[in-house]
Tab-separated table of C-alpha atoms in Angstrom:
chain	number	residue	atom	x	y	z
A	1	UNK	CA	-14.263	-8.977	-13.147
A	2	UNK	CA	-13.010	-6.848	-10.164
A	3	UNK	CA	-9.092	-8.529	-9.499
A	4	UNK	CA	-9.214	-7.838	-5.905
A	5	UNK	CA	-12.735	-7.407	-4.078
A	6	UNK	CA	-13.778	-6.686	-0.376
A	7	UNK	CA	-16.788	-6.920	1.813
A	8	UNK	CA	-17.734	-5.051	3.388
A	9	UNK	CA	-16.849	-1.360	1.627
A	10	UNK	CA	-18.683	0.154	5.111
A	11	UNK	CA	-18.831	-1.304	8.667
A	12	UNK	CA	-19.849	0.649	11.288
A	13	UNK	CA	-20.730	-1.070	14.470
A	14	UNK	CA	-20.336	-0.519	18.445
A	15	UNK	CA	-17.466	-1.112	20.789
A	16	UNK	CA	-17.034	-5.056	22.124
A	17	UNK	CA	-18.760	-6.363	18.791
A	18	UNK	CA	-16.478	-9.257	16.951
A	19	UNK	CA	-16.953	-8.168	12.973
A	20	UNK	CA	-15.283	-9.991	9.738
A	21	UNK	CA	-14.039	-8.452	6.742
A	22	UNK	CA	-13.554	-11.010	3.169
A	23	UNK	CA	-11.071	-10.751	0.556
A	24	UNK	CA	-11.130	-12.486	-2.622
A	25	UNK	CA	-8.627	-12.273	-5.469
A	26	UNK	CA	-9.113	-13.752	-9.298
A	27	UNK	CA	-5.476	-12.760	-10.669
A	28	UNK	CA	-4.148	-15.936	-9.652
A	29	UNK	CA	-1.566	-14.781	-7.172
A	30	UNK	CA	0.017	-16.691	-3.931
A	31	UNK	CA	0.366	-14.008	-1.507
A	32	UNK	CA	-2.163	-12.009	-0.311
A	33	UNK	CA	-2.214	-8.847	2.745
A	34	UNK	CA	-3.969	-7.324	4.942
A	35	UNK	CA	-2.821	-3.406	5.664
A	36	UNK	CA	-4.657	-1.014	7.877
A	37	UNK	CA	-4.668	2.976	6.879
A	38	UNK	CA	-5.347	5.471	9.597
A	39	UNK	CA	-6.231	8.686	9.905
A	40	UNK	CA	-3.373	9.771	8.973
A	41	UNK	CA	-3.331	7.831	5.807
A	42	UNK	CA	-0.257	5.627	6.619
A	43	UNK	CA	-0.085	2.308	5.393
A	44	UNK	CA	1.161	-0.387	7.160
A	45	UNK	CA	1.315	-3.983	6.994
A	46	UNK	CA	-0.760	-6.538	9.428
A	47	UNK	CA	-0.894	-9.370	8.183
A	48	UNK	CA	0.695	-11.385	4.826
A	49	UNK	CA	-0.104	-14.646	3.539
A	50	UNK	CA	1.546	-17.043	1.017
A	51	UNK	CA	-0.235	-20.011	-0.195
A	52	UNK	CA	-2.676	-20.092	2.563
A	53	UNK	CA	0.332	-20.214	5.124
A	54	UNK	CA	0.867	-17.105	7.422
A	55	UNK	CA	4.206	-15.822	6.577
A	56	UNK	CA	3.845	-12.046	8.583
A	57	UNK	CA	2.391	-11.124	11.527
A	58	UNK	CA	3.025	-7.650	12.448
A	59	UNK	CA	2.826	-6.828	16.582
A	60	UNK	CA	-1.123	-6.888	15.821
A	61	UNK	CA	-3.402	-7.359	19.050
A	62	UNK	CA	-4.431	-11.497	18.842
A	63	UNK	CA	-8.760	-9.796	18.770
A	64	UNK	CA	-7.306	-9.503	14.919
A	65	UNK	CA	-7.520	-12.955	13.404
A	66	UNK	CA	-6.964	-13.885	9.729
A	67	UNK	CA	-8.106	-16.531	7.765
A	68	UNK	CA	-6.926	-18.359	4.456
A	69	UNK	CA	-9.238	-20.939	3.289
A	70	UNK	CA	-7.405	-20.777	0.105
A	71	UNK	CA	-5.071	-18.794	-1.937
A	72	UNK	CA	-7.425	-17.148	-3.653
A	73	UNK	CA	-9.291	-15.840	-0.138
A	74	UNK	CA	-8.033	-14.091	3.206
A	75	UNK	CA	-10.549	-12.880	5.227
A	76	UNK	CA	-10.035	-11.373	8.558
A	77	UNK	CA	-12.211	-11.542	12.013
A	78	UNK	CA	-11.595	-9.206	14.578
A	79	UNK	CA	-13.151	-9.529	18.185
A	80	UNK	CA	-13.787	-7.188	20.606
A	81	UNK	CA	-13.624	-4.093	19.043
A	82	UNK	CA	-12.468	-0.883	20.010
A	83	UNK	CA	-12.030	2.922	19.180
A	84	UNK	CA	-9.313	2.761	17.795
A	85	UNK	CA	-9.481	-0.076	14.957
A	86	UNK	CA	-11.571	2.405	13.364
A	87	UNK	CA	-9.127	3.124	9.917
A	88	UNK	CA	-9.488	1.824	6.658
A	89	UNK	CA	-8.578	-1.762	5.954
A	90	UNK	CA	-7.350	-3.179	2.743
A	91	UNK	CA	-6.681	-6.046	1.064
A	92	UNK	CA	-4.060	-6.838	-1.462
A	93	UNK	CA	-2.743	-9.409	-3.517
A	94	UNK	CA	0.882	-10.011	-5.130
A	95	UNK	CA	2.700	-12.910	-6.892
A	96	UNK	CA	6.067	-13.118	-4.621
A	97	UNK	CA	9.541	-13.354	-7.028
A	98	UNK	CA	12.522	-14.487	-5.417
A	99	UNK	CA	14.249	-11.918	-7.340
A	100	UNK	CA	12.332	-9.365	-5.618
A	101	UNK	CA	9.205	-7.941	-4.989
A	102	UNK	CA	6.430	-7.750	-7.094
A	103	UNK	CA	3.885	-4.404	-7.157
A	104	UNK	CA	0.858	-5.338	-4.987
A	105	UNK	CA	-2.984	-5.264	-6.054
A	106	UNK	CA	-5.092	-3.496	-3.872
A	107	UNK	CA	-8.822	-4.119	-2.964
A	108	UNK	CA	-11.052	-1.287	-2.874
A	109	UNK	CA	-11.128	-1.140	1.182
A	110	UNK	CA	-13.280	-1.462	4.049
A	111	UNK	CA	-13.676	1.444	6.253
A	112	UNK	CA	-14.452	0.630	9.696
A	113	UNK	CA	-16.085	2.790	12.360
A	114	UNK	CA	-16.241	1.609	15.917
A	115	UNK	CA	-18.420	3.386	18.078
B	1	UNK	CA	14.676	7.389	11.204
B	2	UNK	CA	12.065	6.112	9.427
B	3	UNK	CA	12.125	3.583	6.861
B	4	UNK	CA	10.529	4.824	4.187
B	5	UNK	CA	10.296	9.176	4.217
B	6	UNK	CA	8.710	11.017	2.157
B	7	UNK	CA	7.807	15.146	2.596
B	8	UNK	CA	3.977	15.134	3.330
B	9	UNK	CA	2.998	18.275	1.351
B	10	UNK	CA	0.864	19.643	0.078
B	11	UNK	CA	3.099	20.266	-3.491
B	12	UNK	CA	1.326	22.714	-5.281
B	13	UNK	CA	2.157	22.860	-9.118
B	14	UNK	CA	0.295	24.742	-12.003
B	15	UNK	CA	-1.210	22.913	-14.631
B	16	UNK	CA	1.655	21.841	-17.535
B	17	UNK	CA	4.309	22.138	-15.166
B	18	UNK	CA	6.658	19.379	-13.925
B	19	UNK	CA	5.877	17.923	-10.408
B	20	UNK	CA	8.339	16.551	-9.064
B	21	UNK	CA	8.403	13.733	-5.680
B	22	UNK	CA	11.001	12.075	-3.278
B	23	UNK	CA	11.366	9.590	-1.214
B	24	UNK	CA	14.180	7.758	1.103
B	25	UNK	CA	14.807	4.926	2.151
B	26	UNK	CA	17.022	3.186	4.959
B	27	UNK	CA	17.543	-0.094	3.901
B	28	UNK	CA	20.640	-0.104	1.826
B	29	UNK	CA	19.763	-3.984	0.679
B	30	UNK	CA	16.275	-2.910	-0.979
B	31	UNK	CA	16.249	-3.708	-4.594
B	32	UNK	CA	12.503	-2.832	-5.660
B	33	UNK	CA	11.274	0.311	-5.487
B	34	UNK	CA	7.466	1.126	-5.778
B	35	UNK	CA	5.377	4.394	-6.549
B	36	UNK	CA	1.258	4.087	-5.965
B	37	UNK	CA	-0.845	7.163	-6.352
B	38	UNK	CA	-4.284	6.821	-4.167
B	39	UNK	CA	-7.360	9.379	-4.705
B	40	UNK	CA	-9.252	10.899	-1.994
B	41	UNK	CA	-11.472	7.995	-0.527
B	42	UNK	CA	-10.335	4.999	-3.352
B	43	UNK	CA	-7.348	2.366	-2.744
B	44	UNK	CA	-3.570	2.579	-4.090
B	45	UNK	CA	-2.933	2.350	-7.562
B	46	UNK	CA	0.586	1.152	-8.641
B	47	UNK	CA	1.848	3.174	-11.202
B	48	UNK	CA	5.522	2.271	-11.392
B	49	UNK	CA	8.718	0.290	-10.053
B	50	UNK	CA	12.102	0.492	-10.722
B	51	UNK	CA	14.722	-1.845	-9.655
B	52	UNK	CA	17.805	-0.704	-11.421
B	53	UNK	CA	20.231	2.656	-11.264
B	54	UNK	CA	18.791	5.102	-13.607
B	55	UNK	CA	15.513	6.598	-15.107
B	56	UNK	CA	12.204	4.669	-16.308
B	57	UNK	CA	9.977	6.259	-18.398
B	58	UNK	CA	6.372	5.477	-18.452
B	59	UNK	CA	4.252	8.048	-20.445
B	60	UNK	CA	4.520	11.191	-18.226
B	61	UNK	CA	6.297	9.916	-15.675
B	62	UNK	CA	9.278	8.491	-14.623
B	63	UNK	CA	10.948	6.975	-11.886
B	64	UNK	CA	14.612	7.838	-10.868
B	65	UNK	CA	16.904	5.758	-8.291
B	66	UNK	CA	19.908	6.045	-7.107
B	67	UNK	CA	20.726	3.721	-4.395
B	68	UNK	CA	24.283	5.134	-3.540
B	69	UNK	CA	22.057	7.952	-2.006
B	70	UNK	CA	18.945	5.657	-1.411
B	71	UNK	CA	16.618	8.075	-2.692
B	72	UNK	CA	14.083	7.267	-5.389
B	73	UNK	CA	12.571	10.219	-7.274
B	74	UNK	CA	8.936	10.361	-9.017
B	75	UNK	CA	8.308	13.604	-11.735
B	76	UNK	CA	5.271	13.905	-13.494
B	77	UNK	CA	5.357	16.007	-16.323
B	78	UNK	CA	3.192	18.461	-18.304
B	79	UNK	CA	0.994	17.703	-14.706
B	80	UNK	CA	-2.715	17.285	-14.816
B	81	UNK	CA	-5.341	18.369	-12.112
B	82	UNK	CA	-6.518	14.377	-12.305
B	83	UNK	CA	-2.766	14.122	-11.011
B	84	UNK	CA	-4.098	15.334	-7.921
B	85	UNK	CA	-3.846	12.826	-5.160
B	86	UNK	CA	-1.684	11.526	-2.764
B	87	UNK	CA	1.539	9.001	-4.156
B	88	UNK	CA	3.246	6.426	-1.923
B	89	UNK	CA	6.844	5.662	-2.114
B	90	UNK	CA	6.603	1.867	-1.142
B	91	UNK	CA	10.431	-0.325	-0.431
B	92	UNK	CA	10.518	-3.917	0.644
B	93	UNK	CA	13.014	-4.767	2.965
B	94	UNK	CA	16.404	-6.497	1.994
B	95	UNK	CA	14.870	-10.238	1.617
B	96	UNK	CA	11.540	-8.666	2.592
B	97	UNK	CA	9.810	-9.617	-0.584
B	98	UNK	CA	6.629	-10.957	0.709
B	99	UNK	CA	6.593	-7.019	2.864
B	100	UNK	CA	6.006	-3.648	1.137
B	101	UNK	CA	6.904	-0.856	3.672
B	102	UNK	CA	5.291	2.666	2.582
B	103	UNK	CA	5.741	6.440	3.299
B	104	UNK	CA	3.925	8.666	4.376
B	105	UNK	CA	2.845	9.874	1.139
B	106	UNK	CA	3.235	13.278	-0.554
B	107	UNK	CA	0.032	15.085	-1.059
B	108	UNK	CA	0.131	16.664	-4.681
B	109	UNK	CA	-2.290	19.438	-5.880
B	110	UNK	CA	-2.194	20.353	-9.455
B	111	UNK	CA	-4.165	23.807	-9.896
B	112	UNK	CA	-5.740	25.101	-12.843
């Protein structure tokens, strides 16, 4: 009954490989995110979707490519990889209020290791 | 200067006493204001918001704003060594809603 669950938790793989990462959410919310944590543990926003429409796209390199199939899933693909997308990625999930913003629900992460 | 700041740490407290955590902001429109503790290795955890002037209470803690200063406070009290993680001051952006922006984070170490 986990609210918001990743897959991978561990990817490690080799520099120029294309890997995907899936989120799924069950607490019936219309936005979900994608945030990358580095190695300096600060979090910061890639990507955000709101009923399967992007509605952010932070200055991230076009190899990073999300995907909403629904509202309930964003998974994201990322080609090419290189040293330094190795950080922790992580998914989260929030019900937007036009009065302001809701708390976000985070997935457990996916830590990713290029080598 | 940054969006969201908040002192890195470590803050070392003893057991029972009162930790206490800051955090600025630039935005002078932001109107929700978000604290998330994360453990070593595991994801954020929200543990409270405030959107109004004043203090919330929530167990041991509580959340303090003032927005004339922009600066939202966090205090823990009678502070645990499970308190010991790292907590994220997270602000969205006037109209931002669909955006958290987070600090740094303050490292806090509750010792025995």
């Amino acid at each position: 009954d986990t609210a918001v669950s990743q897959t991978p938790k561990y990817l490690v793989t080799q520099m120029g490989n294309d890997k995907s990462i899936k989120c799924e959410q069950n607490l019936g919310h219309d936005t979900m995110y994608w945030y990358k944590q580095d190695s300096k543990k600060f979090l910061k926003i890639m990507f955000s979707y709101n009923n399967k429409e992007l509605i952010i796209n932070e200055t991230v390199p076009n190899r990073f490519s999300p995907k909403s199939p629904d509202k309930a899933h964003l998974n994201l693909h990322i080609n090419s990889l290189e040293l330094g997308d190795s950080a922790v990625y992580f998914c989260a999930s929030s019900q937007l209020a036009k009065t302001g913003a809701n708390g976000y629900t985070f997935g457990s992460g996916t830590r990713l290791t290029v080598v | 200067q940054k969006e969201v700041e908040q002192n890195s740490g470590p803050l070392s407290v003893p057991e029972g006493a009162i930790a206490s955590l800051n955090c600025t902001y630039s935005d002078r429109g932001s109107q929700s204001f978000f604290w998330y503790r994360q453990y070593s290795g595991k994801s954020p955890e929200l543990i409270m918001s405030i959107y109004s002037n004043g203090d919330k209470e929530d167990g041991r803690f509580t959340a303090q704003l003032n927005k004339a200063s922009q600066y939202v406070s966090l205090l823990i009290r009678d502070s645990q060594p499970s308190d010991s993680a790292t907590y994220l001051c997270a602000v969205p952006p006037r109209g931002g809603y669909n955006k958290l922006i987070f600090g740094a984070g303050t490292r806090l170490a509750v010792h025995p």
